[in-house]
XYZ file of C-alpha atoms in Angstrom:
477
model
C -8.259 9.389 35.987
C -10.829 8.596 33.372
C -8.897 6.964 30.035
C -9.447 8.866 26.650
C -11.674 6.652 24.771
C -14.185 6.679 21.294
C -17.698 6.008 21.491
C -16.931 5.108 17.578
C -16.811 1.879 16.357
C -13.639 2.079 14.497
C -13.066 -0.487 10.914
C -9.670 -1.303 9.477
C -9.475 -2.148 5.968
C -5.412 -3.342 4.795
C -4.221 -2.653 1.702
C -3.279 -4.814 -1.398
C -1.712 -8.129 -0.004
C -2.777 -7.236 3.042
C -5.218 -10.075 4.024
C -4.599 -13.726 4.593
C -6.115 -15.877 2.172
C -7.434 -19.468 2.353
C -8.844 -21.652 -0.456
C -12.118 -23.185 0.520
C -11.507 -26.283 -1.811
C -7.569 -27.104 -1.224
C -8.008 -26.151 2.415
C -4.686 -24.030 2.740
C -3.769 -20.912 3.488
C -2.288 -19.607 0.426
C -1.288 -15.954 1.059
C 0.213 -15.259 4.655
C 1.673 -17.883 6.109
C 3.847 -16.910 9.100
C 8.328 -17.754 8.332
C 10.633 -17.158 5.800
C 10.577 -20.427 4.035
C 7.008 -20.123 3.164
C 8.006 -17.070 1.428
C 11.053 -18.652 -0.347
C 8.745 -21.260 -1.591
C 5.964 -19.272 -2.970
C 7.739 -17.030 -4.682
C 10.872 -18.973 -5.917
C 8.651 -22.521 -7.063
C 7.265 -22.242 -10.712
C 3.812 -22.940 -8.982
C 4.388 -21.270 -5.710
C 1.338 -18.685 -6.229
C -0.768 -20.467 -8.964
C -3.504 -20.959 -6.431
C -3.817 -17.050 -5.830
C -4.546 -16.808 -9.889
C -8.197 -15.904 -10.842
C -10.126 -18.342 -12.604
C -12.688 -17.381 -15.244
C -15.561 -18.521 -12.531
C -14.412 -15.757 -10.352
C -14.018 -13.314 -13.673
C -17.241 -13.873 -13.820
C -18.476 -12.811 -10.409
C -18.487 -16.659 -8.761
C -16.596 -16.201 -5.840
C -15.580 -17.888 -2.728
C -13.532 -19.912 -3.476
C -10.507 -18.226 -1.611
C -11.983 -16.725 1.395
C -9.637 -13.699 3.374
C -9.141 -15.126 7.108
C -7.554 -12.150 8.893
C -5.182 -8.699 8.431
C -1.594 -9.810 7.715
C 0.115 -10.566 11.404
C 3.601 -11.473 10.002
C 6.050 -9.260 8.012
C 6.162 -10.275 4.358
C 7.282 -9.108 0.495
C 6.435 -9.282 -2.531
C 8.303 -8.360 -5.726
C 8.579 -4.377 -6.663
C 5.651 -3.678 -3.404
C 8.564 -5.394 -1.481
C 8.608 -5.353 2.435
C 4.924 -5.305 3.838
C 4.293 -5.033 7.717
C 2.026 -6.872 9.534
C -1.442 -4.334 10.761
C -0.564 -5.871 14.986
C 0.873 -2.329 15.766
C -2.086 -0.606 13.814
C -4.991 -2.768 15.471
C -3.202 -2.874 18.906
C -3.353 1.452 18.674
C -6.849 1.224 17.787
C -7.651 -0.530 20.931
C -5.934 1.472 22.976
C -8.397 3.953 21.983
C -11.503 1.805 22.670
C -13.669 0.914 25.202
C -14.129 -2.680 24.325
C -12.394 -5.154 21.583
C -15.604 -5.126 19.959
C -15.849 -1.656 18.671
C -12.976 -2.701 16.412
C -13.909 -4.837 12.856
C -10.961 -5.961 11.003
C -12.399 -5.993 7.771
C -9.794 -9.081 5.938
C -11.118 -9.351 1.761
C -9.938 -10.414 -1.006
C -8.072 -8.009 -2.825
C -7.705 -9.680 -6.415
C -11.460 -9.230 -6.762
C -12.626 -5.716 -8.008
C -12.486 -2.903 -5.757
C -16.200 -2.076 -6.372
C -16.960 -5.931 -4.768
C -14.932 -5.783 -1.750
C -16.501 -1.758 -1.327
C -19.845 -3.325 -1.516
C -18.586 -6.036 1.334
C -17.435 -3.649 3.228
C -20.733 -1.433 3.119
C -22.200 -4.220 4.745
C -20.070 -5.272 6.701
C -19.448 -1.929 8.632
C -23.414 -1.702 8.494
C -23.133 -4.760 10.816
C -20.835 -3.731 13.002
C -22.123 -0.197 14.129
C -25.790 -2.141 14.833
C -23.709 -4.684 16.900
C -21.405 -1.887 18.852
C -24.600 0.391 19.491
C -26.257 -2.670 21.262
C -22.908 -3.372 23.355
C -23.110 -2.875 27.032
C -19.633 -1.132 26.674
C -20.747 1.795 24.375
C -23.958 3.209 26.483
C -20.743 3.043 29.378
C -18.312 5.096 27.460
C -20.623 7.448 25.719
C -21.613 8.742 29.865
C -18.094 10.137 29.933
C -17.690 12.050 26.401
C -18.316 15.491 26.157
C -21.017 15.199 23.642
C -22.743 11.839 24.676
C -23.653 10.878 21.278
C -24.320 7.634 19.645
C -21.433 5.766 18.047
C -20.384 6.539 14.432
C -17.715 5.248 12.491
C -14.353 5.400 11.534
C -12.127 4.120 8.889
C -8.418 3.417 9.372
C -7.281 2.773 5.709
C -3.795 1.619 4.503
C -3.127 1.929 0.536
C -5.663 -0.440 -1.419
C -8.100 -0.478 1.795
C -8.591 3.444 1.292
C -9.938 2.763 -2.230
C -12.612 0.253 -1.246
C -13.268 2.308 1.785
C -14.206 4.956 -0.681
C -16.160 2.519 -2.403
C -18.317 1.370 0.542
C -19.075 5.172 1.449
C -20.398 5.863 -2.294
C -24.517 6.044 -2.473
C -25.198 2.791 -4.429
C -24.789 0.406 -1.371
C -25.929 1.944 2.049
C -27.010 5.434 0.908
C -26.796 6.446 5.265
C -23.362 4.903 5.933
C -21.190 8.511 4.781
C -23.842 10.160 7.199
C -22.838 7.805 10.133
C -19.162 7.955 9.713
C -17.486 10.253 11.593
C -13.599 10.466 10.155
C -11.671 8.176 7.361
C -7.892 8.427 7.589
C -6.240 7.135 4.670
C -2.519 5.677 4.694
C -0.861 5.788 1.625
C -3.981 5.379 -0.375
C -3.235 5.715 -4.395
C -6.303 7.844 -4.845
C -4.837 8.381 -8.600
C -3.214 4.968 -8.748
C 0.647 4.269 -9.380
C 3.216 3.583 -11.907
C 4.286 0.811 -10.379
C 1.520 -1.092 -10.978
C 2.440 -1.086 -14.923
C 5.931 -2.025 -14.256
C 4.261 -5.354 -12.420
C 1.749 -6.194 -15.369
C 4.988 -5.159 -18.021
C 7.458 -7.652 -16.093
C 9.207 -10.073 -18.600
C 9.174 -7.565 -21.590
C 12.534 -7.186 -23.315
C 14.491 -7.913 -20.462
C 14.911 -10.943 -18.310
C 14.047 -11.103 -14.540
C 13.909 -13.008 -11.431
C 11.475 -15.707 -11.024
C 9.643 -13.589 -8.210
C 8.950 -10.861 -10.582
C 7.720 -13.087 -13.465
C 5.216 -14.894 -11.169
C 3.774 -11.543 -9.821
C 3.414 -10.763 -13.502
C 1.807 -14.093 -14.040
C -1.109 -13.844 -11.763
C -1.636 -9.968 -11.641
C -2.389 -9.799 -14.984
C -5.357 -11.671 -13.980
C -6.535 -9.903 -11.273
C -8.927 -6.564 -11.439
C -7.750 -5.878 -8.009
C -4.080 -4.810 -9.342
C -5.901 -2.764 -12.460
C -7.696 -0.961 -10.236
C -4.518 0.570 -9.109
C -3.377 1.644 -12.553
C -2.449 5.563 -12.688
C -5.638 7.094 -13.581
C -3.473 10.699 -14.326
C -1.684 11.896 -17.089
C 1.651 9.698 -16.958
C 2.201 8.007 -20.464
C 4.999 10.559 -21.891
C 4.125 10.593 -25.721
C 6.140 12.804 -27.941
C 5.846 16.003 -26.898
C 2.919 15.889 -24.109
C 1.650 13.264 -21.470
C -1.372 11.427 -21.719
C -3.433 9.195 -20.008
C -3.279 5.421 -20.066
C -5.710 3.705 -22.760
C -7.341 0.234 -21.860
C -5.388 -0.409 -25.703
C -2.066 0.450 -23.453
C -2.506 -1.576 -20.734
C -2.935 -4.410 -23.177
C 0.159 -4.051 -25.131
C 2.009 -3.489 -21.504
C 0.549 -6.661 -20.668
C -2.502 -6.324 -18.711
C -6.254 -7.022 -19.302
C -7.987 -4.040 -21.697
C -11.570 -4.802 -20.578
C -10.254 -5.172 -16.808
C -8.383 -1.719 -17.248
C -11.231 0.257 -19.136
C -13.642 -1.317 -16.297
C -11.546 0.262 -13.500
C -11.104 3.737 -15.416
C -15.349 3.875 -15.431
C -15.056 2.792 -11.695
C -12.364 5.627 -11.151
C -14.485 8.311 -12.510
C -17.703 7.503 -10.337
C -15.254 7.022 -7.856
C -14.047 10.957 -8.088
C -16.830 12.211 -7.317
C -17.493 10.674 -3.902
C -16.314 13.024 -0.922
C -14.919 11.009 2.437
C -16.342 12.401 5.291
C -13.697 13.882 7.773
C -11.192 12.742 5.378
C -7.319 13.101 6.663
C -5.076 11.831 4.588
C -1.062 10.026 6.099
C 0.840 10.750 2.757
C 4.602 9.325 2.469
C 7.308 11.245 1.176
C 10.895 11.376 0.991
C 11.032 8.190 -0.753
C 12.394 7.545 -4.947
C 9.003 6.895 -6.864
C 7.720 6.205 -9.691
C 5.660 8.610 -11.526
C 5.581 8.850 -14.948
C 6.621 6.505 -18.058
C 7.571 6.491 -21.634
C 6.266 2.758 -24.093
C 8.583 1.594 -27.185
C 7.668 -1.611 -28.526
C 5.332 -2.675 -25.801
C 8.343 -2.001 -23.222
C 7.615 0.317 -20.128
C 10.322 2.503 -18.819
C 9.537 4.050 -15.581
C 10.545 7.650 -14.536
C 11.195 8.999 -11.352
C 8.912 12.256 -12.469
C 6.262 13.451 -13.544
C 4.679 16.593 -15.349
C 2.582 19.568 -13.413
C -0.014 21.060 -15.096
C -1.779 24.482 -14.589
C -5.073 25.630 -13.784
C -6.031 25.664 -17.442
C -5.227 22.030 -17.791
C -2.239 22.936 -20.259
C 0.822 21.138 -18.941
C 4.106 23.913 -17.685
C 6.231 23.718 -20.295
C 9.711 25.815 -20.699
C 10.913 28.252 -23.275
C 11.291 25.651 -25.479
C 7.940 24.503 -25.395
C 9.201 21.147 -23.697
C 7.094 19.590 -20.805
C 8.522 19.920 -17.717
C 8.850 17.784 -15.560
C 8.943 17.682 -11.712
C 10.371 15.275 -8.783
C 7.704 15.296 -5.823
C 8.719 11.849 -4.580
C 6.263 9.714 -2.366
C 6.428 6.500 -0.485
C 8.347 4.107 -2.895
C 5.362 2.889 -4.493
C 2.488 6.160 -4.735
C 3.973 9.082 -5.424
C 2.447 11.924 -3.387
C 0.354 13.831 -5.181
C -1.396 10.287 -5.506
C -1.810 10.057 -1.826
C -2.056 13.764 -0.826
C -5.772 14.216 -1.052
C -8.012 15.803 1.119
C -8.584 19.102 3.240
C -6.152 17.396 6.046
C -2.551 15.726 4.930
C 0.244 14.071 7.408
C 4.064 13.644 5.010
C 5.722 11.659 6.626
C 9.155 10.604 5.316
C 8.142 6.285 5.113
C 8.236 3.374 2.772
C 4.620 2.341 1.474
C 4.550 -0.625 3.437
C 5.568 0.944 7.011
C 3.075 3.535 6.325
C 0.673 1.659 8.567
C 2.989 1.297 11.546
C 5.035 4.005 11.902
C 4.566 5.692 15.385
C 3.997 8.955 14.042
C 1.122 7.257 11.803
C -0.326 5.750 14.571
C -0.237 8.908 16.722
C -1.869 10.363 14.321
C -4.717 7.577 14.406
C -5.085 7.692 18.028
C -5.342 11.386 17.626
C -8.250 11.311 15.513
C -9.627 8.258 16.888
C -10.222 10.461 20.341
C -11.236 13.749 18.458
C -8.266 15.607 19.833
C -6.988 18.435 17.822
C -5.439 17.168 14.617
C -1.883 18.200 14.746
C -0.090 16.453 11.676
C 3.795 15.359 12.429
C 6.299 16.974 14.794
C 7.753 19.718 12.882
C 11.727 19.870 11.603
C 11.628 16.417 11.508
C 12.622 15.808 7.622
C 13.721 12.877 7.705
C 15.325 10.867 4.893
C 14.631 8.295 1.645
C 15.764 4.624 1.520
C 16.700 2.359 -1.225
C 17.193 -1.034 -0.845
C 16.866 -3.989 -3.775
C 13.647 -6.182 -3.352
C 15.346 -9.875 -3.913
C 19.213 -10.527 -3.038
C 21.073 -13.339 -2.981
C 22.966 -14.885 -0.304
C 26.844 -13.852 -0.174
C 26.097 -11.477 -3.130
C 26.815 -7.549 -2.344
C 24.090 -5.043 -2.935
C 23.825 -1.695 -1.768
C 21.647 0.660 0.874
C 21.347 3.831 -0.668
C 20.160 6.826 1.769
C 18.800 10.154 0.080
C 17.965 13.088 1.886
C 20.548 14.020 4.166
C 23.247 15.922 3.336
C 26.027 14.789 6.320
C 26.993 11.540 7.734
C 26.644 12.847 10.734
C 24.139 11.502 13.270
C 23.268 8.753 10.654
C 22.963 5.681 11.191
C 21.894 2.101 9.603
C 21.327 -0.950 10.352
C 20.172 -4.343 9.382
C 18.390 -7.327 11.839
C 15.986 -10.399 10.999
C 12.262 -9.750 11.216
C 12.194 -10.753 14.593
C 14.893 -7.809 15.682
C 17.482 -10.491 16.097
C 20.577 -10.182 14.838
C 21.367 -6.761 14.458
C 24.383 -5.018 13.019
C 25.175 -1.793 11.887
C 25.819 -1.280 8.474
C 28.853 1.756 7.679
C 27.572 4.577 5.397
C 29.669 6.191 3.039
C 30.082 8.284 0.371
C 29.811 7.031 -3.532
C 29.160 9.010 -6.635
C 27.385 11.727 -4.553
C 25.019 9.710 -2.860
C 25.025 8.074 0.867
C 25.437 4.317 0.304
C 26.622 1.262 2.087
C 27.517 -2.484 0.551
C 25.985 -5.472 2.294
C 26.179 -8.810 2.249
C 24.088 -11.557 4.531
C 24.881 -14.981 5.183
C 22.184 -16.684 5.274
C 18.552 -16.907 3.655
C 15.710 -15.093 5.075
C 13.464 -11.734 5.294
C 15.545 -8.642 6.618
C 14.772 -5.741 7.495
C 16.872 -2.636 6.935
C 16.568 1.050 9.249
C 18.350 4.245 8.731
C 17.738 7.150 11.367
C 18.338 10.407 10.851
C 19.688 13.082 13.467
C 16.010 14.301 13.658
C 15.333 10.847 15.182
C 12.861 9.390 12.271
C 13.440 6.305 11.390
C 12.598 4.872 7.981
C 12.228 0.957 7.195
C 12.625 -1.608 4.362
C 12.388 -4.900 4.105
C 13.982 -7.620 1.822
C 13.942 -11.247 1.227
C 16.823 -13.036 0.570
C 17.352 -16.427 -1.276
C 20.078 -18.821 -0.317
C 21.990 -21.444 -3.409
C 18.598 -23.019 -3.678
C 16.916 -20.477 -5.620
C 19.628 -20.210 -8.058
C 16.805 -20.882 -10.369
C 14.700 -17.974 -8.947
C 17.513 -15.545 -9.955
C 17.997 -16.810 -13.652
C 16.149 -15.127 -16.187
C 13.205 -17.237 -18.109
């Protein structure tokens, strides 16, 4: 039997963190480095990151001096984003559903740079790539047995960040034919209206002490226009008796960059207008987010809500007159609405960073990859949220938290090494209403954390854990 394969050349973009980086001039790799020690060191040293920090040259537009290598192929974290997967599971689906390696770019940048620069790499880049695939022996082969027999076109597989520059690339000011030759874009987890959490990284360190990790994410984001661009372009700043927008003046006094936060609200609304062609978007749900906040003295506290608005723009308010405000929950990091944009959307119940590897997600990628009839996720499957810290120490309790479900029965947790070695299960409970569990590891490394429902979804975390040598990491300043 013939195999069900794309004529498309197919282009995945990662998100935010997402590529490995290596500096031209030290000659290292300085962002994704395979093993947990690397980790522990970059994130717990003083000057673990520094190298990732933009100078004023590349402010400026003089880049290259970090060059991205390749997708992320080991599991990794970072503070508040926590537990990112590797793409191998994404790129390895993709293939499945081509007719040749080659009809696949993976499209590695560097995501501290501007969104609108690594959109404009991209154009060209996926320019490149159709010529090349159209002119492979492969594609004249696999186009004899499709239905339609037509030249390749493209497709974007997008996780987070990558569906904002993929956006980019498709606008008219670089390659005004490339929309017109892309087929589909499926975005996963894409903050189309940015995310909270984002200020909450850039406001680290005000008024209240943290962990070393969080401080140095602080440190260099605040430098980078890559992390403004994902600043909530919505109405989320709770003032008085209404919401509001965030002000470049804002950002600043939360602790970001005002002329790299009013650049990316002018990119935002040229970006708005720019329709993806075949657009469907993988949104996750299910999962505590941030949505909203409220500023006193330059201090950011985060809420786990966020105001609706009707068609009139006025904002639903009670009898009172008091905003109201509304829980829609996303994927840990963009809350849905964010993500839930276009004529197509996929919830699935999934952390931000397993977004891209779930095997529903990646059904759904194969699915549109070989034009079959979009069918979005199996249904009566709800599945259920999961809370884990970002940074633990070693022999220190901390607790699983698991939303959603309102029985213990058929649920079940459990906690392994990146690798899947390891394993135990970890006893749920019941405290103060909610499904918990306390845990405790033994040793230093990057865990990962699964709870499965009775619906058989599975949801994943991961977090890193620091042994008596980063008893500094854990102090405050």
């Amino acid at each position: 039997m013939t195999p069900d394969l794309t004529q498309d050349a197919v282009v995945v973009v990662p998100g935010i963190m997402g590529s490995e980086l290596y500096d031209t001039v030290a000659r290292k790799t300085v962002w994704g480095l395979s093993g947990v020690s690397w980790l522990l060191r970059a994130w717990t040293l003083p000057k673990g990151l520094e190298p990732l920090r933009m100078t004023e040259e590349e402010l400026e537009g003089r880049t290259g001096r970090i060059k991205a290598t390749q997708l992320m192929r080991h599991s990794s974290w970072t503070p508040y984003l926590q537990g990112l997967e590797p793409y191998t599971d994404l790129v390895d689906a993709v293939l499945r559903c081509v007719a040749d390696p080659a009809a696949v770019l993976e499209f590695a940048y560097d995501w501290r740079l501007p969104v609108s620069t690594n959109g404009r790499l991209l154009a060209e880049a996926a320019r490149r790539h159709l010529t090349a695939w159209r002119q492979h022996p492969a594609h004249d082969a696999v186009r004899r047995v499709r239905v339609d027999e037509r030249p390749a076109r493209l497709v974007f597989v997008a996780h987070s960040m990558g569906g904002l520059v993929t956006r980019a690339a498709l606008g008219p000011t670089h390659d005004a034919d490339l929309a017109a030759d892309t087929r589909a874009v499926l975005t996963l987890g894409t903050p189309f209206y940015g995310a909270v959490k984002s200020t909450v990284i850039l406001n680290t360190g005000r008024g209240t002490p943290v962990p070393l990790p969080h401080r140095q994410l602080r440190s260099i984001s605040a430098t980078m226009p890559g992390l403004h661009d994902l600043l909530p372009m919505y109405t989320c700043l709770v003032d008085n008796d209404t919401v509001r927008r965030l002000t470049p003046g804002d950002v600043a006094g939360l602790g970001g960059d005002a002329e790299l936060a009013r650049a990316a609200a002018d990119f935002h609304q040229k970006q708005a207008r720019i329709v993806l062609p075949g657009h469907r978007a993988v949104a996750g749900t299910g999962q505590r987010t941030l949505q909203s906040l409220t500023v006193s003295d330059g201090v950011a506290e985060p809420h786990h809500h966020g105001p609706r608005q009707h068609t009139t723009g006025e904002f639903v308010r009670d009898r009172r007159g008091r905003v109201v405000f509304y829980d829609v929950k996303g994927d840990g990091t963009v809350h849905k609405e964010s993500a839930a944009v276009g004529p197509a959307v996929t919830p699935l119940p999934l952390q931000h960073g397993a977004v891209a590897s779930d095997r529903v997600a990646l059904k759904a990628v194969a699915e549109i990859l070989r034009e079959d009839e979009h069918l979005g996720p199996p249904q009566g499957a709800p599945g259920c949220g999961l809370e884990v810290p970002d940074f633990i120490g070693v022999g220190t309790p901390w607790t699983v938290k698991v939303s959603g479900p309102d029985s213990l029965a058929g649920l079940a947790c459990e906690i392994s090494d990146t690798t899947g070695q390891n394993a135990r299960t970890v006893k749920l409970g019941w405290g103060d209403g909610d499904i918990v569990a306390r845990v405790v590891v033994d040793a230093p490394g990057l865990y990962r954390v699964s709870a499965r429902t009775i619906d058989g979804h599975t949801v994943t975390q991961l977090v890193l854990a620091g042994d008596d040598g980063t008893r500094e990491a854990l102090s405050p300043y």
